[in-house]
Short mmCIF file of C-alpha atoms and ligand atoms in Angstrom, two decimals:
data_model
loop_
_atom_site.label_atom_id
_atom_site.label_comp_id
_atom_site.label_asym_id
_atom_site.label_seq_id
_atom_site.Cartn_x
_atom_site.Cartn_y
_atom_site.Cartn_z
CA UNK B 16 0.00 0.00 0.00
CA UNK B 17 1.30 3.44 -0.87
CA UNK B 18 0.94 6.70 0.95
CA UNK B 19 -0.62 9.36 -1.26
CA UNK B 20 -1.58 12.85 -0.20
CA UNK B 21 -3.42 13.66 -3.41
CA UNK B 22 -5.60 10.72 -4.37
CA UNK B 23 -7.80 9.49 -1.51
CA UNK B 24 -7.03 5.88 -0.60
CA UNK B 25 -10.71 5.23 0.15
CA UNK B 26 -12.46 3.80 3.22
CA UNK B 27 -11.42 0.17 2.61
CA UNK B 28 -7.69 0.97 2.71
CA UNK B 29 -8.13 3.20 5.74
CA UNK B 30 -10.14 0.56 7.60
CA UNK B 31 -7.49 -2.04 6.77
CA UNK B 32 -4.62 0.16 8.00
CA UNK B 33 -6.61 1.11 11.07
CA UNK B 34 -7.11 -2.56 11.85
CA UNK B 35 -3.46 -3.36 11.28
CA UNK B 36 -1.66 -0.40 12.86
CA UNK B 37 -3.87 1.38 15.39
CA UNK B 38 -4.71 0.31 18.92
CA UNK B 39 -8.18 -1.24 18.56
CA UNK B 40 -9.76 1.23 21.01
CA UNK B 41 -9.77 3.89 18.24
CA UNK B 42 -13.34 3.34 17.14
CA UNK B 43 -15.38 5.11 14.48
CA UNK B 44 -19.00 5.87 13.63
CA UNK B 45 -20.99 4.09 10.88
CA UNK B 46 -21.26 0.63 9.41
CA UNK B 47 -20.32 2.10 6.04
CA UNK B 48 -18.03 5.04 6.85
CA UNK B 49 -16.87 7.52 4.21
CA UNK B 50 -13.31 8.89 4.03
CA UNK B 51 -13.42 12.58 4.86
CA UNK B 52 -11.01 14.53 2.72
CA UNK B 53 -11.91 18.19 3.09
CA UNK B 54 -14.12 20.67 4.88
CA UNK B 55 -15.46 24.15 4.30
CA UNK B 56 -17.87 26.07 6.52
CA UNK B 57 -20.52 23.71 7.87
CA UNK B 58 -19.74 21.05 5.25
CA UNK B 59 -17.41 18.08 5.06
CA UNK B 60 -16.61 16.28 1.78
CA UNK B 61 -15.75 12.62 1.26
CA UNK B 62 -13.46 10.76 -1.15
CA UNK B 63 -16.16 10.77 -3.83
CA UNK B 64 -16.91 14.47 -3.47
CA UNK B 65 -20.16 13.85 -1.56
CA UNK B 66 -21.11 16.73 0.75
CA UNK B 67 -22.21 16.29 4.38
CA UNK B 68 -23.60 18.93 6.69
CA UNK B 69 -21.58 18.60 9.87
CA UNK B 70 -23.97 18.86 12.82
CA UNK B 71 -21.47 17.52 15.39
CA UNK B 72 -18.46 19.83 14.76
CA UNK B 73 -15.86 17.17 15.58
CA UNK B 74 -17.50 16.91 19.04
CA UNK B 75 -17.98 20.63 19.72
CA UNK B 76 -14.68 21.77 18.19
CA UNK B 77 -15.35 23.48 14.86
CA UNK B 78 -17.43 26.34 16.26
CA UNK B 79 -16.52 28.55 13.29
CA UNK B 80 -16.95 25.69 10.82
CA UNK B 81 -14.21 23.98 8.84
CA UNK B 82 -11.15 25.81 7.55
CA UNK B 83 -12.44 29.25 8.52
CA UNK B 84 -10.50 31.56 6.19
CA UNK B 85 -9.40 34.01 8.90
CA UNK B 86 -8.20 31.26 11.24
CA UNK B 87 -6.46 29.43 8.39
CA UNK B 88 -4.73 32.66 7.42
CA UNK B 89 -3.61 33.34 11.02
CA UNK B 90 -2.25 29.79 11.33
CA UNK B 91 -0.41 29.92 8.00
CA UNK B 92 1.20 33.26 8.79
CA UNK B 93 2.41 31.98 12.17
CA UNK B 94 3.57 28.65 10.75
CA UNK B 95 5.78 30.54 8.31
CA UNK B 96 7.21 32.76 11.07
CA UNK B 97 7.69 30.76 14.25
CA UNK B 98 6.17 27.39 15.11
CA UNK B 99 7.52 26.20 18.42
CA UNK B 100 9.83 27.18 21.25
CA UNK B 101 8.15 25.90 24.48
CA UNK B 102 7.44 28.23 27.35
CA UNK B 103 11.08 28.44 28.46
CA UNK B 104 11.44 31.21 25.86
CA UNK B 105 9.29 34.33 25.67
CA UNK B 106 6.72 34.48 22.88
CA UNK B 107 3.84 36.93 22.55
CA UNK B 108 0.76 35.03 21.29
CA UNK B 109 0.44 32.94 24.49
CA UNK B 110 0.33 35.91 26.86
CA UNK B 111 -2.05 37.79 24.57
CA UNK B 112 -4.34 34.76 24.57
CA UNK B 113 -4.25 34.59 28.38
CA UNK B 114 -5.12 38.29 28.48
CA UNK B 115 -8.06 37.79 26.11
CA UNK B 116 -9.30 34.82 28.15
CA UNK B 117 -9.19 36.89 31.35
CA UNK B 118 -11.51 39.31 29.54
CA UNK B 119 -14.15 36.71 28.69
CA UNK B 120 -13.97 34.40 31.74
CA UNK B 121 -16.55 35.01 34.48
CA UNK B 122 -15.78 36.64 37.86
CA UNK B 123 -12.18 36.94 38.98
CA UNK B 124 -10.89 34.09 36.85
CA UNK B 125 -7.88 35.76 35.30
CA UNK B 126 -4.90 33.37 35.30
CA UNK B 127 -4.45 30.56 32.82
CA UNK B 128 -2.19 27.58 32.17
CA UNK B 129 -2.18 26.26 28.60
CA UNK B 130 -1.85 22.62 27.60
CA UNK B 131 -2.95 20.49 24.64
CA UNK B 132 -6.19 18.68 25.49
CA UNK B 133 -9.22 18.69 27.72
CA UNK B 134 -7.95 15.65 29.62
CA UNK B 135 -4.69 17.42 30.38
CA UNK B 136 -6.61 20.52 31.47
CA UNK B 137 -8.59 18.49 34.00
CA UNK B 138 -5.43 16.79 35.29
CA UNK B 139 -3.93 20.24 35.81
CA UNK B 140 -7.03 21.55 37.53
CA UNK B 141 -7.00 18.60 39.94
CA UNK B 142 -3.34 19.26 40.77
CA UNK B 143 -4.04 22.95 41.31
CA UNK B 144 -6.97 22.17 43.62
CA UNK B 145 -4.74 19.84 45.64
CA UNK B 146 -1.97 22.44 45.90
CA UNK B 147 -4.40 25.15 47.00
CA UNK B 148 -6.46 23.16 49.48
CA UNK B 149 -3.81 20.72 50.71
CA UNK B 150 -6.41 17.99 50.13
CA UNK B 151 -6.50 15.16 47.64
CA UNK B 152 -10.00 13.67 47.38
CA UNK B 153 -12.49 14.64 44.67
CA UNK B 154 -16.18 14.44 43.97
CA UNK B 155 -17.58 14.10 40.46
CA UNK B 156 -20.96 13.47 38.89
CA UNK B 157 -22.29 10.18 37.62
CA UNK B 158 -22.67 10.39 33.82
CA UNK B 159 -19.92 13.03 33.64
CA UNK B 160 -16.90 12.75 31.34
CA UNK B 161 -13.58 14.38 32.13
CA UNK B 162 -11.00 12.69 29.93
CA UNK B 163 -9.01 9.72 28.84
CA UNK B 164 -5.98 10.00 31.14
CA UNK B 165 -5.69 7.89 34.29
CA UNK B 166 -7.21 10.55 36.56
CA UNK B 167 -9.56 11.96 33.90
CA UNK B 168 -11.01 8.53 33.29
CA UNK B 169 -11.35 7.90 37.02
CA UNK B 170 -13.27 11.17 37.38
CA UNK B 171 -15.53 10.06 34.54
CA UNK B 172 -18.86 8.59 35.63
CA UNK B 173 -19.84 6.85 32.41
CA UNK B 174 -19.08 3.15 32.20
CA UNK B 175 -18.69 3.31 28.39
CA UNK B 176 -15.63 5.54 28.86
CA UNK B 177 -14.20 3.90 32.00
CA UNK B 178 -11.89 1.29 30.55
CA UNK B 179 -9.35 1.31 33.38
CA UNK B 180 -9.81 -1.80 35.58
CA UNK B 181 -8.01 -0.08 38.49
CA UNK B 182 -9.13 3.55 38.60
CA UNK B 183 -7.52 6.15 40.86
CA UNK B 184 -8.90 6.11 44.41
CA UNK B 185 -10.19 9.03 46.45
CA UNK B 186 -12.93 9.89 43.96
CA UNK B 187 -16.61 9.71 44.93
CA UNK B 188 -19.29 9.93 42.26
CA UNK B 189 -22.60 11.48 43.21
CA UNK B 190 -25.94 11.21 41.34
CA UNK B 191 -26.30 13.59 38.44
CA UNK B 192 -28.98 16.33 38.40
CA UNK B 193 -30.74 14.49 35.63
CA UNK B 194 -34.41 15.52 35.60
CA UNK B 195 -35.43 13.38 32.58
CA UNK B 196 -34.16 10.31 34.47
CA UNK B 197 -34.17 11.51 38.07
CA UNK B 198 -31.94 9.15 40.08
CA UNK B 199 -34.34 9.70 43.02
CA UNK B 200 -37.48 9.00 40.94
CA UNK B 201 -38.82 12.49 41.62
CA UNK B 202 -40.30 15.05 39.23
CA UNK B 203 -39.02 18.56 38.80
CA UNK B 204 -41.53 20.96 40.34
CA UNK B 205 -42.47 18.70 43.20
CA UNK B 206 -39.01 17.40 44.15
CA UNK B 207 -36.90 18.41 47.12
CA UNK B 208 -33.63 18.56 45.22
CA UNK B 209 -32.28 15.28 46.49
CA UNK B 210 -29.50 15.72 43.90
CA UNK B 211 -28.14 18.71 45.83
CA UNK B 212 -28.54 16.97 49.19
CA UNK B 213 -26.74 13.90 47.87
CA UNK B 214 -23.52 15.90 47.60
CA UNK B 215 -23.42 16.62 51.34
CA UNK B 216 -24.39 13.04 52.11
CA UNK B 217 -21.51 11.82 49.94
CA UNK B 218 -19.01 14.19 51.57
CA UNK B 219 -20.08 12.99 55.01
CA UNK B 220 -20.42 9.30 54.28
CA UNK B 221 -17.83 8.50 51.64
CA UNK B 222 -14.92 10.91 52.13
CA UNK B 223 -12.65 12.15 54.92
CA UNK B 224 -15.01 15.12 55.12
CA UNK B 225 -12.40 17.23 53.38
CA UNK B 226 -12.32 16.68 49.62
CA UNK B 227 -10.38 19.21 47.57
CA UNK B 228 -12.97 19.90 44.91
CA UNK B 229 -15.89 18.72 42.86
CA UNK B 230 -15.72 18.37 39.07
CA UNK B 231 -18.86 19.05 37.08
CA UNK B 232 -19.82 19.55 33.45
CA UNK B 233 -22.34 22.43 33.33
CA UNK B 234 -24.28 20.45 30.72
CA UNK B 235 -23.28 16.81 30.59
CA UNK B 236 -22.31 16.21 26.97
CA UNK B 237 -21.33 12.58 26.63
CA UNK B 238 -23.83 11.83 29.40
CA UNK B 239 -26.63 12.56 26.90
CA UNK B 240 -27.06 16.37 27.03
CA UNK B 241 -28.21 16.66 30.63
CA UNK B 242 -29.10 20.21 31.70
CA UNK B 243 -29.37 20.58 35.50
CA UNK B 244 -32.41 22.38 36.94
CA UNK B 245 -31.90 26.11 37.75
CA UNK B 246 -31.58 25.38 41.48
CA UNK B 247 -28.76 22.86 41.19
CA UNK B 248 -25.59 24.91 40.79
CA UNK B 249 -26.53 27.63 43.33
CA UNK B 250 -27.31 24.84 45.82
CA UNK B 251 -24.12 22.98 44.99
CA UNK B 252 -22.03 26.12 45.42
CA UNK B 253 -23.45 26.57 48.96
CA UNK B 254 -22.63 22.98 49.91
CA UNK B 255 -19.09 23.17 48.54
CA UNK B 256 -18.49 26.49 50.33
CA UNK B 257 -19.64 24.91 53.58
CA UNK B 258 -16.90 22.27 53.22
CA UNK B 259 -14.28 24.69 51.83
CA UNK B 260 -14.21 22.75 48.59
CA UNK B 261 -13.48 24.19 45.15
CA UNK B 262 -15.90 23.99 42.25
CA UNK B 263 -14.19 22.95 39.01
CA UNK B 264 -16.33 23.49 35.91
CA UNK B 265 -15.24 21.37 32.97
CA UNK B 266 -16.24 23.61 30.06
CA UNK B 267 -14.26 21.58 27.52
CA UNK B 268 -17.40 20.82 25.54
CA UNK B 269 -19.70 23.66 26.67
CA UNK B 270 -17.30 26.62 26.52
CA UNK B 271 -17.15 29.50 24.04
CA UNK B 272 -20.77 30.05 23.15
CA UNK B 273 -22.00 26.50 22.64
CA UNK B 274 -24.85 26.87 25.19
CA UNK B 275 -25.75 30.45 24.25
CA UNK B 276 -23.40 32.01 26.83
CA UNK B 277 -19.65 32.44 26.54
CA UNK B 278 -19.26 29.88 29.37
CA UNK B 279 -22.14 27.60 30.24
CA UNK B 280 -21.96 28.30 33.99
CA UNK B 281 -23.16 31.83 33.17
CA UNK B 282 -26.58 30.26 32.51
CA UNK B 283 -26.89 29.87 36.29
CA UNK B 284 -24.86 32.87 37.47
CA UNK B 285 -22.53 30.60 39.44
CA UNK B 286 -18.81 31.33 39.24
CA UNK B 287 -16.51 28.32 39.53
CA UNK B 288 -13.10 28.46 41.22
CA UNK B 289 -11.43 26.77 38.28
CA UNK B 290 -12.64 26.50 34.69
CA UNK B 291 -11.13 23.94 32.33
CA UNK B 292 -11.49 24.14 28.58
CA UNK B 293 -10.16 23.17 25.19
CA UNK B 294 -11.90 22.00 22.01
CA UNK B 295 -13.44 25.07 20.27
CA UNK B 296 -10.89 27.60 21.55
CA UNK B 297 -8.09 26.26 19.36
CA UNK B 298 -9.97 26.97 16.12
CA UNK B 299 -9.46 23.26 15.27
CA UNK B 300 -5.86 23.10 16.53
CA UNK B 301 -5.21 21.09 19.72
CA UNK B 302 -5.59 23.10 22.92
CA UNK B 303 -6.46 22.74 26.58
CA UNK B 304 -6.33 25.19 29.48
CA UNK B 305 -7.31 25.75 33.07
CA UNK B 306 -8.04 29.17 34.49
CA UNK B 307 -8.44 30.39 38.05
CA UNK B 308 -8.21 33.37 40.40
CA UNK B 309 -5.07 35.20 41.54
CA UNK B 310 -5.48 33.68 44.99
CA UNK B 311 -5.74 30.06 43.89
CA UNK B 312 -3.06 30.46 41.20
CA UNK B 313 -0.62 31.69 43.84
CA UNK B 314 -0.43 28.14 45.24
CA UNK B 315 1.18 26.81 42.02
CA UNK B 316 4.70 28.25 41.90
CA UNK B 317 6.98 25.29 41.33
CA UNK B 318 7.92 24.89 37.65
CA UNK B 319 5.17 23.59 35.38
CA UNK B 320 5.44 23.17 31.64
CA UNK B 321 3.49 21.52 28.85
CA UNK B 322 5.82 21.16 25.87
CA UNK B 323 3.27 22.34 23.29
CA UNK B 324 1.02 24.28 25.68
CA UNK B 325 0.61 27.89 24.54
CA UNK B 326 2.59 27.31 21.34
CA UNK B 327 2.51 30.27 18.94
CA UNK B 328 0.54 28.52 16.19
CA UNK B 329 -2.31 27.36 18.42
CA UNK B 330 -2.32 30.61 20.37
CA UNK B 331 -2.68 32.60 17.12
CA UNK B 332 -5.52 30.35 15.99
CA UNK B 333 -7.23 30.79 19.36
CA UNK B 334 -6.78 34.57 19.33
CA UNK B 335 -8.42 34.73 15.91
CA UNK B 336 -11.18 32.38 17.05
CA UNK B 337 -12.04 34.62 20.04
CA UNK B 338 -11.91 37.73 17.86
CA UNK B 339 -14.34 36.34 15.26
CA UNK B 340 -16.64 34.80 17.90
CA UNK B 341 -17.12 38.18 19.55
CA UNK B 342 -17.01 40.37 16.45
CA UNK B 343 -19.77 38.35 14.75
CA UNK B 344 -21.93 38.06 17.92
CA UNK B 345 -21.96 34.30 17.54
CA UNK B 346 -22.73 33.59 21.20
CA UNK B 347 -25.99 35.53 21.17
CA UNK B 348 -26.80 34.12 17.75
CA UNK B 349 -26.28 30.61 19.12
CA UNK B 350 -28.88 31.17 21.86
CA UNK B 351 -31.44 32.29 19.25
CA UNK B 352 -30.66 29.55 16.71
CA UNK B 353 -30.67 26.95 19.48
CA UNK B 354 -34.21 27.91 20.44
CA UNK B 355 -35.29 27.55 16.79
CA UNK B 356 -33.62 24.15 16.42
CA UNK B 357 -35.07 22.88 19.65
CA UNK B 358 -38.63 23.90 18.88
CA UNK B 359 -38.44 22.39 15.37
CA UNK B 360 -37.11 19.14 16.83
CA UNK B 361 -39.88 19.14 19.42
CA UNK B 362 -42.45 19.60 16.64
CA UNK B 363 -41.26 16.70 14.51
CA UNK B 364 -40.79 14.29 17.41
CA UNK B 365 -44.02 14.96 19.31
CA UNK B 366 -45.89 12.18 17.53
CA UNK B 367 -42.92 9.84 17.27
CA UNK B 368 -43.00 6.66 19.38
CA UNK B 369 -39.24 6.17 19.46
CA UNK B 370 -38.39 9.69 20.69
CA UNK B 371 -38.78 10.33 24.42
CA UNK B 372 -37.27 13.77 24.89
CA UNK B 373 -35.67 16.80 23.24
CA UNK B 374 -33.41 18.82 25.54
CA UNK B 375 -30.40 21.09 25.69
CA UNK B 376 -29.14 24.65 25.79
CA UNK B 377 -28.11 26.78 22.83
CA UNK B 378 -26.74 24.66 20.01
CA UNK B 379 -26.11 21.67 22.27
CA UNK B 380 -29.23 19.58 21.85
CA UNK B 381 -30.02 15.94 22.52
CA UNK B 382 -32.91 13.88 21.13
CA UNK B 383 -33.41 10.78 23.24
CA UNK B 384 -34.37 7.59 21.46
CA UNK B 385 -36.21 4.76 23.26
CA UNK B 386 -36.61 1.06 22.52
CA UNK B 387 -38.87 0.18 19.58
CA UNK B 388 -40.89 -2.97 18.92
CA UNK B 389 -38.04 -4.93 17.40
CA UNK B 390 -34.90 -2.92 18.14
CA UNK B 391 -33.18 -1.39 21.14
CA UNK B 392 -32.85 2.37 21.54
CA UNK B 393 -29.17 2.19 20.72
CA UNK B 394 -29.80 0.15 17.54
CA UNK B 395 -32.43 2.65 16.42
CA UNK B 396 -30.03 5.52 17.15
CA UNK B 397 -27.38 3.86 14.98
CA UNK B 398 -29.93 3.29 12.22
CA UNK B 399 -30.93 6.97 12.26
CA UNK B 400 -27.29 8.09 12.30
CA UNK B 401 -26.46 5.86 9.32
CA UNK B 402 -29.46 7.04 7.31
CA UNK B 403 -28.77 10.69 8.14
CA UNK B 404 -25.21 10.15 6.91
CA UNK B 405 -26.50 8.64 3.67
CA UNK B 406 -28.74 11.71 3.25
CA UNK B 407 -25.71 13.97 3.76
CA UNK B 408 -25.91 14.90 7.47
CA UNK B 409 -23.52 14.00 10.30
CA UNK B 410 -25.14 13.81 13.74
CA UNK B 411 -23.55 12.85 17.07
CA UNK B 412 -24.47 10.15 19.54
CA UNK B 413 -24.22 10.40 23.35
CA UNK B 414 -25.83 9.09 26.53
CA UNK B 415 -25.04 6.22 28.90
CA UNK B 416 -27.14 3.98 26.64
CA UNK B 417 -25.66 5.47 23.42
CA UNK B 418 -29.19 6.47 22.50
CA UNK B 419 -29.19 10.26 22.31
CA UNK B 420 -28.96 11.85 18.86
CA UNK B 421 -26.76 14.86 19.41
CA UNK B 422 -26.75 18.20 17.61
CA UNK B 423 -23.70 20.43 18.16
CA UNK B 424 -23.38 22.18 14.80
CA UNK B 425 -20.89 24.96 14.05
CA UNK B 426 -22.13 28.23 15.57
CA UNK B 427 -21.95 29.82 12.11
CA UNK B 428 -24.69 27.54 10.77
CA UNK B 429 -27.65 29.24 9.07
CA UNK B 430 -31.24 28.76 10.19
CA UNK B 431 -32.11 27.44 6.70
CA UNK B 432 -29.43 24.75 7.07
CA UNK B 433 -30.83 23.67 10.44
CA UNK B 434 -34.28 23.47 8.86
CA UNK B 435 -32.88 21.27 6.10
CA UNK B 436 -31.35 18.92 8.68
CA UNK B 437 -34.54 18.69 10.75
CA UNK B 438 -36.57 18.00 7.58
CA UNK B 439 -34.20 15.13 6.73
CA UNK B 440 -34.55 13.71 10.23
CA UNK B 441 -38.33 13.99 10.07
CA UNK B 442 -38.42 11.93 6.84
CA UNK B 443 -36.26 9.22 8.42
CA UNK B 444 -38.34 9.11 11.62
CA UNK B 445 -41.48 8.64 9.50
CA UNK B 446 -40.04 5.44 8.03
CA UNK B 447 -39.29 3.85 11.41
N1 PMP T 516 -14.13 16.99 29.27
C1 PMP T 516 -15.22 16.94 28.50
C2 PMP T 516 -16.50 17.53 29.01
C3 PMP T 516 -15.17 16.36 27.23
O1 PMP T 516 -16.28 16.32 26.47
C4 PMP T 516 -13.95 15.81 26.78
C5 PMP T 516 -13.82 15.14 25.42
N2 PMP T 516 -14.94 14.78 24.76
C6 PMP T 516 -12.82 15.89 27.62
C7 PMP T 516 -12.95 16.48 28.86
C8 PMP T 516 -11.50 15.35 27.17
O2 PMP T 516 -10.96 16.20 26.21
P1 PMP T 516 -9.78 15.70 25.26
O3 PMP T 516 -10.34 14.63 24.37
O4 PMP T 516 -9.39 16.94 24.49
O5 PMP T 516 -8.69 15.21 26.13
#
């Protein structure tokens, strides 16, 4: 087999090489997957030139679509000038990016450490919380996802993503504020917020009484697009304050406009002590970061370095990403478009036996599929995904049962394109 950059090898060759050379854990979507060769705006193109509307954005990464001309230009200019030095030498893009982040982060969060992935960001945040509090235990939510590293995976509360047979100790998972599937079998409106109380119970019963911090995703992404009720985060903040614990918001998936606010925690007016992020910020180049206050940052003074963290190319891409996001009012636009998408999805699924729920915030929307007469919810989800792909639309899939169709399109998507996608889904649902 030859290596060609010009002529696509095609899916069969790629599948064969994947099978032969990659670790088998690297899985892919679709029974009949296309080879993706290029992207522009909200579209991806395969080896045969077929066009797909990308409604998943590489899992919440391509917020400005594919190959955004201004980001591409910024990257190319930097690549031709200076690519890499590490942080032991002074370069300007990294500090400018930290300055810009301080301007958009909520509250007093003003100091940032850059790394290369969301997993690494969460590892760093856990270390920082330990340094600041002098404590080492953590709480996290069931159905949350925080990464693929040893600690990130141990913080993760989704069995699908917990491969490690001997996870890190000192982590207690508490029930998620999951109204559609309340772990306490209550209904929102008449419940007594057992999900908030469960945090204190866990601290008292399952820890030393002094955990360092609790990790949360403001909206659980891989958990199936779970939006906590309005009372949850204010209540959680009170409990954590009572035990002098830090609140670490993992905004890797929700950050930078995805939920209709710059950071998703702004939906509840609760300011975390540490925010972690990545994905969209890099304008499709690899990035991760954690940000905190002056006071907490002051506890981390011994040398810390991530070889590629804050590199000039990624920092330039991220600076351009933030500039365009704000200049084009994409965050506000996302809130409006999200409401349109959600109501259209509600309309087409109201009469549909296999759809139980439509939920989400901004352009982060989940459509939950349930078991049918002859197939399980997850089989039906796969069927819908495959047919949507054949019709030229890429959707995501999340949830503990892998049964939540997930919409996280680029924030630059047009309303007419969303309508087109919903129409295609409606046709497929009618055939089920
Ligand atoms: N946190 C969340 C909420 C995520 O969704 C992910 C990845 N899907 C991660 C952390 C890990 O990020 P990465 O894959 O960049 O390490």
